[in-house]
Amino acid sequence: MRKLNTIDYPGKLCMGLTIAGCNYRCPFCPHAELIHDYIPMEKTSMDDLVQTLRPRLGFLDGVSIDGGEPLLHRGLVDFLKELKFQGSLVKLKTNASRPNLVRLLIDKRFVDYFSVFMPAPLSKYKEVINYRIDVKEIISSIQIIRKSGISHEFRVKPVPGLIEEPELLEIANFLAGAPRLVIERFKPESSMDEEYRSLSAFSEGELKGLQGLVAPYFNETVIRS
């Protein structure tokens, strides 16, 4: 669990939950411990989580869930169902690799806000995530979310030598008209791949330049740590 904040869910006071495990292996991922070393981590059942959260839900607007990739966990649907039963708003961060689950969560109204991470343009997806995936699954999930009427945003992470202007423009063209794009700062020292730890991060000025490049494609763009 993370501290209460109003950043995870724009304008709402939320408790953040991070769930271990991910099907992607992005070299710039800052959460290697959630991927490689999560098996020995203390495991908390969904029931225990609900019991822990219940006293807090009275003064919270909602819960923001990220990972890793939360959609990999079988118990997630029942957990979200219980959160909604308790009257909580739910924000879900996902890589959108499970369109059937995305559709289920939308049909059940178990998610109030989706935050979809786009690690790369579709043309470079497999190269960047180091995972065999049919990009049609990603396209399907994004189409489902965009047509759902549920609040959503997309996230990107510019990385020198990998995700730069051409890649960001390709992503922006694909997502054109979306309500919100969050540009996340790349933190070399936290990268999963040792090779990426020696890179220099984009400066504040460079990030603002990239933001200006893609801003015309979205209703809102923000830079976030």
JSON list of C-alpha atoms in Angstrom, two decimals:
[
{"chain": "A", "resi": 1, "resn": "MET", "atom": "CA", "xyz": [0.00, 0.00, 0.00]},
{"chain": "A", "resi": 2, "resn": "ARG", "atom": "CA", "xyz": [1.12, 3.54, -0.74]},
{"chain": "A", "resi": 3, "resn": "LYS", "atom": "CA", "xyz": [0.43, 6.81, 1.02]},
{"chain": "A", "resi": 4, "resn": "LEU", "atom": "CA", "xyz": [-2.83, 8.65, 0.47]},
{"chain": "A", "resi": 5, "resn": "ASN", "atom": "CA", "xyz": [-2.61, 11.04, -2.45]},
{"chain": "A", "resi": 6, "resn": "THR", "atom": "CA", "xyz": [-4.65, 12.99, -5.01]},
{"chain": "A", "resi": 7, "resn": "ILE", "atom": "CA", "xyz": [-2.29, 12.22, -7.92]},
{"chain": "A", "resi": 8, "resn": "ASP", "atom": "CA", "xyz": [-3.10, 8.58, -8.68]},
{"chain": "A", "resi": 9, "resn": "TYR", "atom": "CA", "xyz": [-6.74, 9.43, -9.32]},
{"chain": "A", "resi": 10, "resn": "PRO", "atom": "CA", "xyz": [-7.04, 13.05, -10.50]},
{"chain": "A", "resi": 11, "resn": "GLY", "atom": "CA", "xyz": [-8.96, 15.14, -7.99]},
{"chain": "A", "resi": 12, "resn": "LYS", "atom": "CA", "xyz": [-9.71, 12.21, -5.67]},
{"chain": "A", "resi": 13, "resn": "LEU", "atom": "CA", "xyz": [-8.17, 11.17, -2.36]},
{"chain": "A", "resi": 14, "resn": "CYS", "atom": "CA", "xyz": [-6.96, 7.62, -2.91]},
{"chain": "A", "resi": 15, "resn": "MET", "atom": "CA", "xyz": [-5.02, 4.81, -1.37]},
{"chain": "A", "resi": 16, "resn": "GLY", "atom": "CA", "xyz": [-2.57, 3.22, -3.79]},
{"chain": "A", "resi": 17, "resn": "LEU", "atom": "CA", "xyz": [-2.11, -0.56, -4.03]},
{"chain": "A", "resi": 18, "resn": "THR", "atom": "CA", "xyz": [0.72, -2.19, -5.96]},
{"chain": "A", "resi": 19, "resn": "ILE", "atom": "CA", "xyz": [0.29, -5.80, -7.11]},
{"chain": "A", "resi": 20, "resn": "ALA", "atom": "CA", "xyz": [3.36, -7.85, -8.05]},
{"chain": "A", "resi": 21, "resn": "GLY", "atom": "CA", "xyz": [3.85, -9.81, -11.26]},
{"chain": "A", "resi": 22, "resn": "CYS", "atom": "CA", "xyz": [3.98, -8.69, -14.89]},
{"chain": "A", "resi": 23, "resn": "ASN", "atom": "CA", "xyz": [3.97, -10.37, -18.29]},
{"chain": "A", "resi": 24, "resn": "TYR", "atom": "CA", "xyz": [6.16, -7.67, -19.86]},
{"chain": "A", "resi": 25, "resn": "ARG", "atom": "CA", "xyz": [9.93, -7.29, -19.55]},
{"chain": "A", "resi": 26, "resn": "CYS", "atom": "CA", "xyz": [10.47, -3.66, -20.52]},
{"chain": "A", "resi": 27, "resn": "PRO", "atom": "CA", "xyz": [14.19, -2.88, -20.04]},
{"chain": "A", "resi": 28, "resn": "PHE", "atom": "CA", "xyz": [13.45, 0.54, -18.53]},
{"chain": "A", "resi": 29, "resn": "CYS", "atom": "CA", "xyz": [10.92, -0.77, -15.99]},
{"chain": "A", "resi": 30, "resn": "PRO", "atom": "CA", "xyz": [11.67, 0.68, -12.51]},
{"chain": "A", "resi": 31, "resn": "HIS", "atom": "CA", "xyz": [9.92, -2.17, -10.69]},
{"chain": "A", "resi": 32, "resn": "ALA", "atom": "CA", "xyz": [12.20, -5.17, -11.24]},
{"chain": "A", "resi": 33, "resn": "GLU", "atom": "CA", "xyz": [11.46, -6.41, -7.72]},
{"chain": "A", "resi": 34, "resn": "LEU", "atom": "CA", "xyz": [7.81, -6.84, -8.67]},
{"chain": "A", "resi": 35, "resn": "ILE", "atom": "CA", "xyz": [8.76, -9.04, -11.60]},
{"chain": "A", "resi": 36, "resn": "HIS", "atom": "CA", "xyz": [11.83, -11.09, -10.68]},
{"chain": "A", "resi": 37, "resn": "ASP", "atom": "CA", "xyz": [11.74, -11.18, -6.89]},
{"chain": "A", "resi": 38, "resn": "TYR", "atom": "CA", "xyz": [8.06, -11.09, -6.05]},
{"chain": "A", "resi": 39, "resn": "ILE", "atom": "CA", "xyz": [7.59, -14.81, -5.28]},
{"chain": "A", "resi": 40, "resn": "PRO", "atom": "CA", "xyz": [9.15, -14.66, -1.78]},
{"chain": "A", "resi": 41, "resn": "MET", "atom": "CA", "xyz": [7.38, -11.38, -0.98]},
{"chain": "A", "resi": 42, "resn": "GLU", "atom": "CA", "xyz": [4.73, -11.55, 1.72]},
{"chain": "A", "resi": 43, "resn": "LYS", "atom": "CA", "xyz": [1.43, -12.49, 0.10]},
{"chain": "A", "resi": 44, "resn": "THR", "atom": "CA", "xyz": [-1.81, -10.93, 1.25]},
{"chain": "A", "resi": 45, "resn": "SER", "atom": "CA", "xyz": [-5.12, -12.50, 0.30]},
{"chain": "A", "resi": 46, "resn": "MET", "atom": "CA", "xyz": [-7.74, -10.33, -1.35]},
{"chain": "A", "resi": 47, "resn": "ASP", "atom": "CA", "xyz": [-10.00, -10.90, 1.69]},
{"chain": "A", "resi": 48, "resn": "ASP", "atom": "CA", "xyz": [-7.27, -9.64, 4.01]},
{"chain": "A", "resi": 49, "resn": "LEU", "atom": "CA", "xyz": [-6.75, -6.60, 1.79]},
{"chain": "A", "resi": 50, "resn": "VAL", "atom": "CA", "xyz": [-10.45, -5.78, 1.93]},
{"chain": "A", "resi": 51, "resn": "GLN", "atom": "CA", "xyz": [-10.42, -6.11, 5.72]},
{"chain": "A", "resi": 52, "resn": "THR", "atom": "CA", "xyz": [-7.39, -3.81, 5.92]},
{"chain": "A", "resi": 53, "resn": "LEU", "atom": "CA", "xyz": [-8.92, -1.24, 3.61]},
{"chain": "A", "resi": 54, "resn": "ARG", "atom": "CA", "xyz": [-12.47, -1.27, 4.99]},
{"chain": "A", "resi": 55, "resn": "PRO", "atom": "CA", "xyz": [-11.81, 1.12, 7.94]},
{"chain": "A", "resi": 56, "resn": "ARG", "atom": "CA", "xyz": [-10.11, 3.57, 5.54]},
{"chain": "A", "resi": 57, "resn": "LEU", "atom": "CA", "xyz": [-12.74, 3.53, 2.81]},
{"chain": "A", "resi": 58, "resn": "GLY", "atom": "CA", "xyz": [-15.04, 5.78, 4.80]},
{"chain": "A", "resi": 59, "resn": "PHE", "atom": "CA", "xyz": [-12.78, 8.79, 4.33]},
{"chain": "A", "resi": 60, "resn": "LEU", "atom": "CA", "xyz": [-11.25, 7.84, 0.97]},
{"chain": "A", "resi": 61, "resn": "ASP", "atom": "CA", "xyz": [-12.72, 8.59, -2.43]},
{"chain": "A", "resi": 62, "resn": "GLY", "atom": "CA", "xyz": [-11.20, 5.48, -3.91]},
{"chain": "A", "resi": 63, "resn": "VAL", "atom": "CA", "xyz": [-8.39, 2.99, -4.46]},
{"chain": "A", "resi": 64, "resn": "SER", "atom": "CA", "xyz": [-5.80, 3.10, -7.25]},
{"chain": "A", "resi": 65, "resn": "ILE", "atom": "CA", "xyz": [-4.36, -0.29, -8.26]},
{"chain": "A", "resi": 66, "resn": "ASP", "atom": "CA", "xyz": [-1.17, -0.77, -10.27]},
{"chain": "A", "resi": 67, "resn": "GLY", "atom": "CA", "xyz": [1.66, -3.25, -10.70]},
{"chain": "A", "resi": 68, "resn": "GLY", "atom": "CA", "xyz": [3.21, -5.11, -12.27]},
{"chain": "A", "resi": 69, "resn": "GLU", "atom": "CA", "xyz": [0.10, -6.05, -14.19]},
{"chain": "A", "resi": 70, "resn": "PRO", "atom": "CA", "xyz": [-2.97, -6.42, -11.96]},
{"chain": "A", "resi": 71, "resn": "LEU", "atom": "CA", "xyz": [-4.99, -8.25, -14.64]},
{"chain": "A", "resi": 72, "resn": "LEU", "atom": "CA", "xyz": [-2.75, -11.32, -14.25]},
{"chain": "A", "resi": 73, "resn": "HIS", "atom": "CA", "xyz": [-4.32, -12.12, -10.88]},
{"chain": "A", "resi": 74, "resn": "ARG", "atom": "CA", "xyz": [-7.37, -14.37, -10.76]},
{"chain": "A", "resi": 75, "resn": "GLY", "atom": "CA", "xyz": [-8.69, -12.81, -7.57]},
{"chain": "A", "resi": 76, "resn": "LEU", "atom": "CA", "xyz": [-8.69, -9.27, -8.93]},
{"chain": "A", "resi": 77, "resn": "VAL", "atom": "CA", "xyz": [-12.26, -9.31, -10.25]},
{"chain": "A", "resi": 78, "resn": "ASP", "atom": "CA", "xyz": [-13.73, -10.40, -6.91]},
{"chain": "A", "resi": 79, "resn": "PHE", "atom": "CA", "xyz": [-11.54, -7.86, -5.12]},
{"chain": "A", "resi": 80, "resn": "LEU", "atom": "CA", "xyz": [-12.79, -5.02, -7.32]},
{"chain": "A", "resi": 81, "resn": "LYS", "atom": "CA", "xyz": [-16.35, -6.24, -6.88]},
{"chain": "A", "resi": 82, "resn": "GLU", "atom": "CA", "xyz": [-15.95, -5.96, -3.11]},
{"chain": "A", "resi": 83, "resn": "LEU", "atom": "CA", "xyz": [-14.41, -2.49, -3.38]},
{"chain": "A", "resi": 84, "resn": "LYS", "atom": "CA", "xyz": [-17.39, -1.33, -5.43]},
{"chain": "A", "resi": 85, "resn": "PHE", "atom": "CA", "xyz": [-19.75, -2.93, -2.91]},
{"chain": "A", "resi": 86, "resn": "GLN", "atom": "CA", "xyz": [-18.03, -0.84, -0.24]},
{"chain": "A", "resi": 87, "resn": "GLY", "atom": "CA", "xyz": [-18.76, 2.28, -2.32]},
{"chain": "A", "resi": 88, "resn": "SER", "atom": "CA", "xyz": [-15.17, 2.93, -3.41]},
{"chain": "A", "resi": 89, "resn": "LEU", "atom": "CA", "xyz": [-14.06, 4.43, -6.69]},
{"chain": "A", "resi": 90, "resn": "VAL", "atom": "CA", "xyz": [-11.53, 2.23, -8.50]},
{"chain": "A", "resi": 91, "resn": "LYS", "atom": "CA", "xyz": [-8.71, 3.33, -10.76]},
{"chain": "A", "resi": 92, "resn": "LEU", "atom": "CA", "xyz": [-6.88, 0.51, -12.54]},
{"chain": "A", "resi": 93, "resn": "LYS", "atom": "CA", "xyz": [-3.47, 0.86, -14.16]},
{"chain": "A", "resi": 94, "resn": "THR", "atom": "CA", "xyz": [-2.95, -1.80, -16.83]},
{"chain": "A", "resi": 95, "resn": "ASN", "atom": "CA", "xyz": [-0.92, -2.66, -19.92]},
{"chain": "A", "resi": 96, "resn": "ALA", "atom": "CA", "xyz": [-4.18, -3.67, -21.62]},
{"chain": "A", "resi": 97, "resn": "SER", "atom": "CA", "xyz": [-2.91, -7.09, -22.68]},
{"chain": "A", "resi": 98, "resn": "ARG", "atom": "CA", "xyz": [-6.10, -8.88, -21.54]},
{"chain": "A", "resi": 99, "resn": "PRO", "atom": "CA", "xyz": [-9.02, -7.49, -23.58]},
{"chain": "A", "resi": 100, "resn": "ASN", "atom": "CA", "xyz": [-11.51, -10.10, -22.36]},
{"chain": "A", "resi": 101, "resn": "LEU", "atom": "CA", "xyz": [-10.89, -9.07, -18.76]},
{"chain": "A", "resi": 102, "resn": "VAL", "atom": "CA", "xyz": [-11.01, -5.39, -19.68]},
{"chain": "A", "resi": 103, "resn": "ARG", "atom": "CA", "xyz": [-14.43, -5.94, -21.25]},
{"chain": "A", "resi": 104, "resn": "LEU", "atom": "CA", "xyz": [-15.64, -7.92, -18.21]},
{"chain": "A", "resi": 105, "resn": "LEU", "atom": "CA", "xyz": [-14.59, -5.18, -15.79]},
{"chain": "A", "resi": 106, "resn": "ILE", "atom": "CA", "xyz": [-16.34, -2.58, -17.91]},
{"chain": "A", "resi": 107, "resn": "ASP", "atom": "CA", "xyz": [-19.52, -4.64, -18.28]},
{"chain": "A", "resi": 108, "resn": "LYS", "atom": "CA", "xyz": [-19.61, -5.19, -14.51]},
{"chain": "A", "resi": 109, "resn": "ARG", "atom": "CA", "xyz": [-18.80, -1.50, -13.83]},
{"chain": "A", "resi": 110, "resn": "PHE", "atom": "CA", "xyz": [-16.00, -2.56, -11.49]},
{"chain": "A", "resi": 111, "resn": "VAL", "atom": "CA", "xyz": [-13.59, 0.14, -12.74]},
{"chain": "A", "resi": 112, "resn": "ASP", "atom": "CA", "xyz": [-14.22, 3.89, -12.75]},
{"chain": "A", "resi": 113, "resn": "TYR", "atom": "CA", "xyz": [-10.94, 5.02, -14.32]},
{"chain": "A", "resi": 114, "resn": "PHE", "atom": "CA", "xyz": [-8.48, 3.19, -16.57]},
{"chain": "A", "resi": 115, "resn": "SER", "atom": "CA", "xyz": [-4.85, 4.20, -16.90]},
{"chain": "A", "resi": 116, "resn": "VAL", "atom": "CA", "xyz": [-3.27, 2.36, -19.83]},
{"chain": "A", "resi": 117, "resn": "PHE", "atom": "CA", "xyz": [0.51, 2.17, -20.22]},
{"chain": "A", "resi": 118, "resn": "MET", "atom": "CA", "xyz": [1.79, 2.24, -23.80]},
{"chain": "A", "resi": 119, "resn": "PRO", "atom": "CA", "xyz": [5.44, 1.14, -23.54]},
{"chain": "A", "resi": 120, "resn": "ALA", "atom": "CA", "xyz": [6.01, 1.60, -27.27]},
{"chain": "A", "resi": 121, "resn": "PRO", "atom": "CA", "xyz": [4.27, 2.26, -30.58]},
{"chain": "A", "resi": 122, "resn": "LEU", "atom": "CA", "xyz": [2.62, -0.84, -31.98]},
{"chain": "A", "resi": 123, "resn": "SER", "atom": "CA", "xyz": [5.38, -1.22, -34.58]},
{"chain": "A", "resi": 124, "resn": "LYS", "atom": "CA", "xyz": [7.99, -1.71, -31.80]},
{"chain": "A", "resi": 125, "resn": "TYR", "atom": "CA", "xyz": [5.85, -3.42, -29.18]},
{"chain": "A", "resi": 126, "resn": "LYS", "atom": "CA", "xyz": [7.42, -6.88, -29.13]},
{"chain": "A", "resi": 127, "resn": "GLU", "atom": "CA", "xyz": [10.91, -5.41, -29.38]},
{"chain": "A", "resi": 128, "resn": "VAL", "atom": "CA", "xyz": [10.39, -3.23, -26.31]},
{"chain": "A", "resi": 129, "resn": "ILE", "atom": "CA", "xyz": [8.33, -5.48, -24.03]},
{"chain": "A", "resi": 130, "resn": "ASN", "atom": "CA", "xyz": [10.34, -8.66, -24.75]},
{"chain": "A", "resi": 131, "resn": "TYR", "atom": "CA", "xyz": [7.19, -10.73, -24.71]},
{"chain": "A", "resi": 132, "resn": "ARG", "atom": "CA", "xyz": [5.29, -12.56, -27.42]},
{"chain": "A", "resi": 133, "resn": "ILE", "atom": "CA", "xyz": [1.99, -10.80, -27.84]},
{"chain": "A", "resi": 134, "resn": "ASP", "atom": "CA", "xyz": [-0.49, -10.20, -30.61]},
{"chain": "A", "resi": 135, "resn": "VAL", "atom": "CA", "xyz": [-0.78, -6.42, -30.83]},
{"chain": "A", "resi": 136, "resn": "LYS", "atom": "CA", "xyz": [-4.38, -6.94, -31.93]},
{"chain": "A", "resi": 137, "resn": "GLU", "atom": "CA", "xyz": [-5.07, -7.70, -28.26]},
{"chain": "A", "resi": 138, "resn": "ILE", "atom": "CA", "xyz": [-3.74, -4.27, -27.31]},
{"chain": "A", "resi": 139, "resn": "ILE", "atom": "CA", "xyz": [-5.76, -2.57, -30.04]},
{"chain": "A", "resi": 140, "resn": "SER", "atom": "CA", "xyz": [-8.88, -4.42, -28.92]},
{"chain": "A", "resi": 141, "resn": "SER", "atom": "CA", "xyz": [-8.47, -3.40, -25.27]},
{"chain": "A", "resi": 142, "resn": "ILE", "atom": "CA", "xyz": [-7.89, 0.23, -26.17]},
{"chain": "A", "resi": 143, "resn": "GLN", "atom": "CA", "xyz": [-10.90, 0.32, -28.46]},
{"chain": "A", "resi": 144, "resn": "ILE", "atom": "CA", "xyz": [-13.06, -1.23, -25.74]},
{"chain": "A", "resi": 145, "resn": "ILE", "atom": "CA", "xyz": [-11.91, 1.33, -23.18]},
{"chain": "A", "resi": 146, "resn": "ARG", "atom": "CA", "xyz": [-12.28, 4.32, -25.50]},
{"chain": "A", "resi": 147, "resn": "LYS", "atom": "CA", "xyz": [-15.82, 3.33, -26.47]},
{"chain": "A", "resi": 148, "resn": "SER", "atom": "CA", "xyz": [-16.90, 2.51, -22.91]},
{"chain": "A", "resi": 149, "resn": "GLY", "atom": "CA", "xyz": [-17.63, 6.01, -21.69]},
{"chain": "A", "resi": 150, "resn": "ILE", "atom": "CA", "xyz": [-15.46, 5.31, -18.64]},
{"chain": "A", "resi": 151, "resn": "SER", "atom": "CA", "xyz": [-12.83, 7.88, -17.69]},
{"chain": "A", "resi": 152, "resn": "HIS", "atom": "CA", "xyz": [-9.37, 6.96, -18.93]},
{"chain": "A", "resi": 153, "resn": "GLU", "atom": "CA", "xyz": [-5.87, 8.14, -19.66]},
{"chain": "A", "resi": 154, "resn": "PHE", "atom": "CA", "xyz": [-2.81, 6.79, -21.43]},
{"chain": "A", "resi": 155, "resn": "ARG", "atom": "CA", "xyz": [0.75, 6.78, -20.15]},
{"chain": "A", "resi": 156, "resn": "VAL", "atom": "CA", "xyz": [4.07, 6.83, -22.01]},
{"chain": "A", "resi": 157, "resn": "LYS", "atom": "CA", "xyz": [7.69, 6.90, -20.88]},
{"chain": "A", "resi": 158, "resn": "PRO", "atom": "CA", "xyz": [10.22, 8.61, -23.18]},
{"chain": "A", "resi": 159, "resn": "VAL", "atom": "CA", "xyz": [13.55, 6.74, -23.04]},
{"chain": "A", "resi": 160, "resn": "PRO", "atom": "CA", "xyz": [16.69, 7.99, -24.83]},
{"chain": "A", "resi": 161, "resn": "GLY", "atom": "CA", "xyz": [17.55, 5.81, -27.81]},
{"chain": "A", "resi": 162, "resn": "LEU", "atom": "CA", "xyz": [14.34, 3.80, -27.56]},
{"chain": "A", "resi": 163, "resn": "ILE", "atom": "CA", "xyz": [11.22, 5.95, -27.15]},
{"chain": "A", "resi": 164, "resn": "GLU", "atom": "CA", "xyz": [11.93, 9.35, -28.67]},
{"chain": "A", "resi": 165, "resn": "GLU", "atom": "CA", "xyz": [10.13, 11.81, -30.96]},
{"chain": "A", "resi": 166, "resn": "PRO", "atom": "CA", "xyz": [9.25, 9.39, -33.81]},
{"chain": "A", "resi": 167, "resn": "GLU", "atom": "CA", "xyz": [7.92, 6.75, -31.41]},
{"chain": "A", "resi": 168, "resn": "LEU", "atom": "CA", "xyz": [5.92, 9.28, -29.38]},
{"chain": "A", "resi": 169, "resn": "LEU", "atom": "CA", "xyz": [4.38, 10.73, -32.54]},
{"chain": "A", "resi": 170, "resn": "GLU", "atom": "CA", "xyz": [3.39, 7.24, -33.68]},
{"chain": "A", "resi": 171, "resn": "ILE", "atom": "CA", "xyz": [1.73, 6.61, -30.32]},
{"chain": "A", "resi": 172, "resn": "ALA", "atom": "CA", "xyz": [0.04, 10.01, -30.42]},
{"chain": "A", "resi": 173, "resn": "ASN", "atom": "CA", "xyz": [-1.35, 9.36, -33.89]},
{"chain": "A", "resi": 174, "resn": "PHE", "atom": "CA", "xyz": [-2.74, 6.02, -32.74]},
{"chain": "A", "resi": 175, "resn": "LEU", "atom": "CA", "xyz": [-4.35, 7.54, -29.63]},
{"chain": "A", "resi": 176, "resn": "ALA", "atom": "CA", "xyz": [-5.39, 10.85, -31.20]},
{"chain": "A", "resi": 177, "resn": "GLY", "atom": "CA", "xyz": [-8.44, 12.36, -29.53]},
{"chain": "A", "resi": 178, "resn": "ALA", "atom": "CA", "xyz": [-7.92, 10.59, -26.20]},
{"chain": "A", "resi": 179, "resn": "PRO", "atom": "CA", "xyz": [-8.72, 12.73, -23.16]},
{"chain": "A", "resi": 180, "resn": "ARG", "atom": "CA", "xyz": [-5.38, 12.59, -21.36]},
{"chain": "A", "resi": 181, "resn": "LEU", "atom": "CA", "xyz": [-1.75, 11.60, -21.90]},
{"chain": "A", "resi": 182, "resn": "VAL", "atom": "CA", "xyz": [0.62, 11.25, -18.96]},
{"chain": "A", "resi": 183, "resn": "ILE", "atom": "CA", "xyz": [4.31, 11.50, -19.79]},
{"chain": "A", "resi": 184, "resn": "GLU", "atom": "CA", "xyz": [6.28, 9.63, -17.13]},
{"chain": "A", "resi": 185, "resn": "ARG", "atom": "CA", "xyz": [9.88, 10.47, -16.33]},
{"chain": "A", "resi": 186, "resn": "PHE", "atom": "CA", "xyz": [12.44, 7.79, -17.12]},
{"chain": "A", "resi": 187, "resn": "LYS", "atom": "CA", "xyz": [14.67, 7.08, -14.11]},
{"chain": "A", "resi": 188, "resn": "PRO", "atom": "CA", "xyz": [17.82, 5.30, -15.35]},
{"chain": "A", "resi": 189, "resn": "GLU", "atom": "CA", "xyz": [19.07, 4.23, -11.94]},
{"chain": "A", "resi": 190, "resn": "SER", "atom": "CA", "xyz": [15.92, 2.17, -11.34]},
{"chain": "A", "resi": 191, "resn": "SER", "atom": "CA", "xyz": [15.90, 0.37, -14.70]},
{"chain": "A", "resi": 192, "resn": "MET", "atom": "CA", "xyz": [15.48, -3.39, -14.78]},
{"chain": "A", "resi": 193, "resn": "ASP", "atom": "CA", "xyz": [18.10, -3.75, -17.53]},
{"chain": "A", "resi": 194, "resn": "GLU", "atom": "CA", "xyz": [21.58, -2.82, -16.32]},
{"chain": "A", "resi": 195, "resn": "GLU", "atom": "CA", "xyz": [22.42, -1.32, -19.73]},
{"chain": "A", "resi": 196, "resn": "TYR", "atom": "CA", "xyz": [19.73, 1.32, -19.24]},
{"chain": "A", "resi": 197, "resn": "ARG", "atom": "CA", "xyz": [21.04, 2.40, -15.84]},
{"chain": "A", "resi": 198, "resn": "SER", "atom": "CA", "xyz": [23.95, 4.19, -17.51]},
{"chain": "A", "resi": 199, "resn": "LEU", "atom": "CA", "xyz": [21.72, 6.32, -19.75]},
{"chain": "A", "resi": 200, "resn": "SER", "atom": "CA", "xyz": [21.05, 9.99, -19.09]},
{"chain": "A", "resi": 201, "resn": "ALA", "atom": "CA", "xyz": [17.42, 10.88, -18.50]},
{"chain": "A", "resi": 202, "resn": "PHE", "atom": "CA", "xyz": [15.70, 13.52, -20.60]},
{"chain": "A", "resi": 203, "resn": "SER", "atom": "CA", "xyz": [16.01, 16.98, -19.07]},
{"chain": "A", "resi": 204, "resn": "GLU", "atom": "CA", "xyz": [12.98, 18.95, -17.93]},
{"chain": "A", "resi": 205, "resn": "GLY", "atom": "CA", "xyz": [13.29, 21.11, -21.03]},
{"chain": "A", "resi": 206, "resn": "GLU", "atom": "CA", "xyz": [13.47, 18.08, -23.32]},
{"chain": "A", "resi": 207, "resn": "LEU", "atom": "CA", "xyz": [10.39, 16.56, -21.69]},
{"chain": "A", "resi": 208, "resn": "LYS", "atom": "CA", "xyz": [8.48, 19.80, -22.13]},
{"chain": "A", "resi": 209, "resn": "GLY", "atom": "CA", "xyz": [9.53, 19.79, -25.77]},
{"chain": "A", "resi": 210, "resn": "LEU", "atom": "CA", "xyz": [8.18, 16.26, -26.20]},
{"chain": "A", "resi": 211, "resn": "GLN", "atom": "CA", "xyz": [5.02, 17.29, -24.38]},
{"chain": "A", "resi": 212, "resn": "GLY", "atom": "CA", "xyz": [4.53, 20.16, -26.83]},
{"chain": "A", "resi": 213, "resn": "LEU", "atom": "CA", "xyz": [5.05, 17.76, -29.72]},
{"chain": "A", "resi": 214, "resn": "VAL", "atom": "CA", "xyz": [2.19, 15.44, -28.72]},
{"chain": "A", "resi": 215, "resn": "ALA", "atom": "CA", "xyz": [-0.11, 17.94, -26.97]},
{"chain": "A", "resi": 216, "resn": "PRO", "atom": "CA", "xyz": [-2.21, 18.69, -30.11]},
{"chain": "A", "resi": 217, "resn": "TYR", "atom": "CA", "xyz": [-3.36, 15.06, -30.18]},
{"chain": "A", "resi": 218, "resn": "PHE", "atom": "CA", "xyz": [-4.91, 15.06, -26.69]},
{"chain": "A", "resi": 219, "resn": "ASN", "atom": "CA", "xyz": [-7.28, 17.13, -24.59]},
{"chain": "A", "resi": 220, "resn": "GLU", "atom": "CA", "xyz": [-4.68, 17.26, -21.81]},
{"chain": "A", "resi": 221, "resn": "THR", "atom": "CA", "xyz": [-1.03, 16.27, -21.38]},
{"chain": "A", "resi": 222, "resn": "VAL", "atom": "CA", "xyz": [0.92, 16.19, -18.12]},
{"chain": "A", "resi": 223, "resn": "ILE", "atom": "CA", "xyz": [4.45, 15.28, -17.06]},
{"chain": "A", "resi": 224, "resn": "ARG", "atom": "CA", "xyz": [4.73, 13.11, -13.96]},
{"chain": "A", "resi": 225, "resn": "SER", "atom": "CA", "xyz": [7.57, 11.66, -11.90]}
]
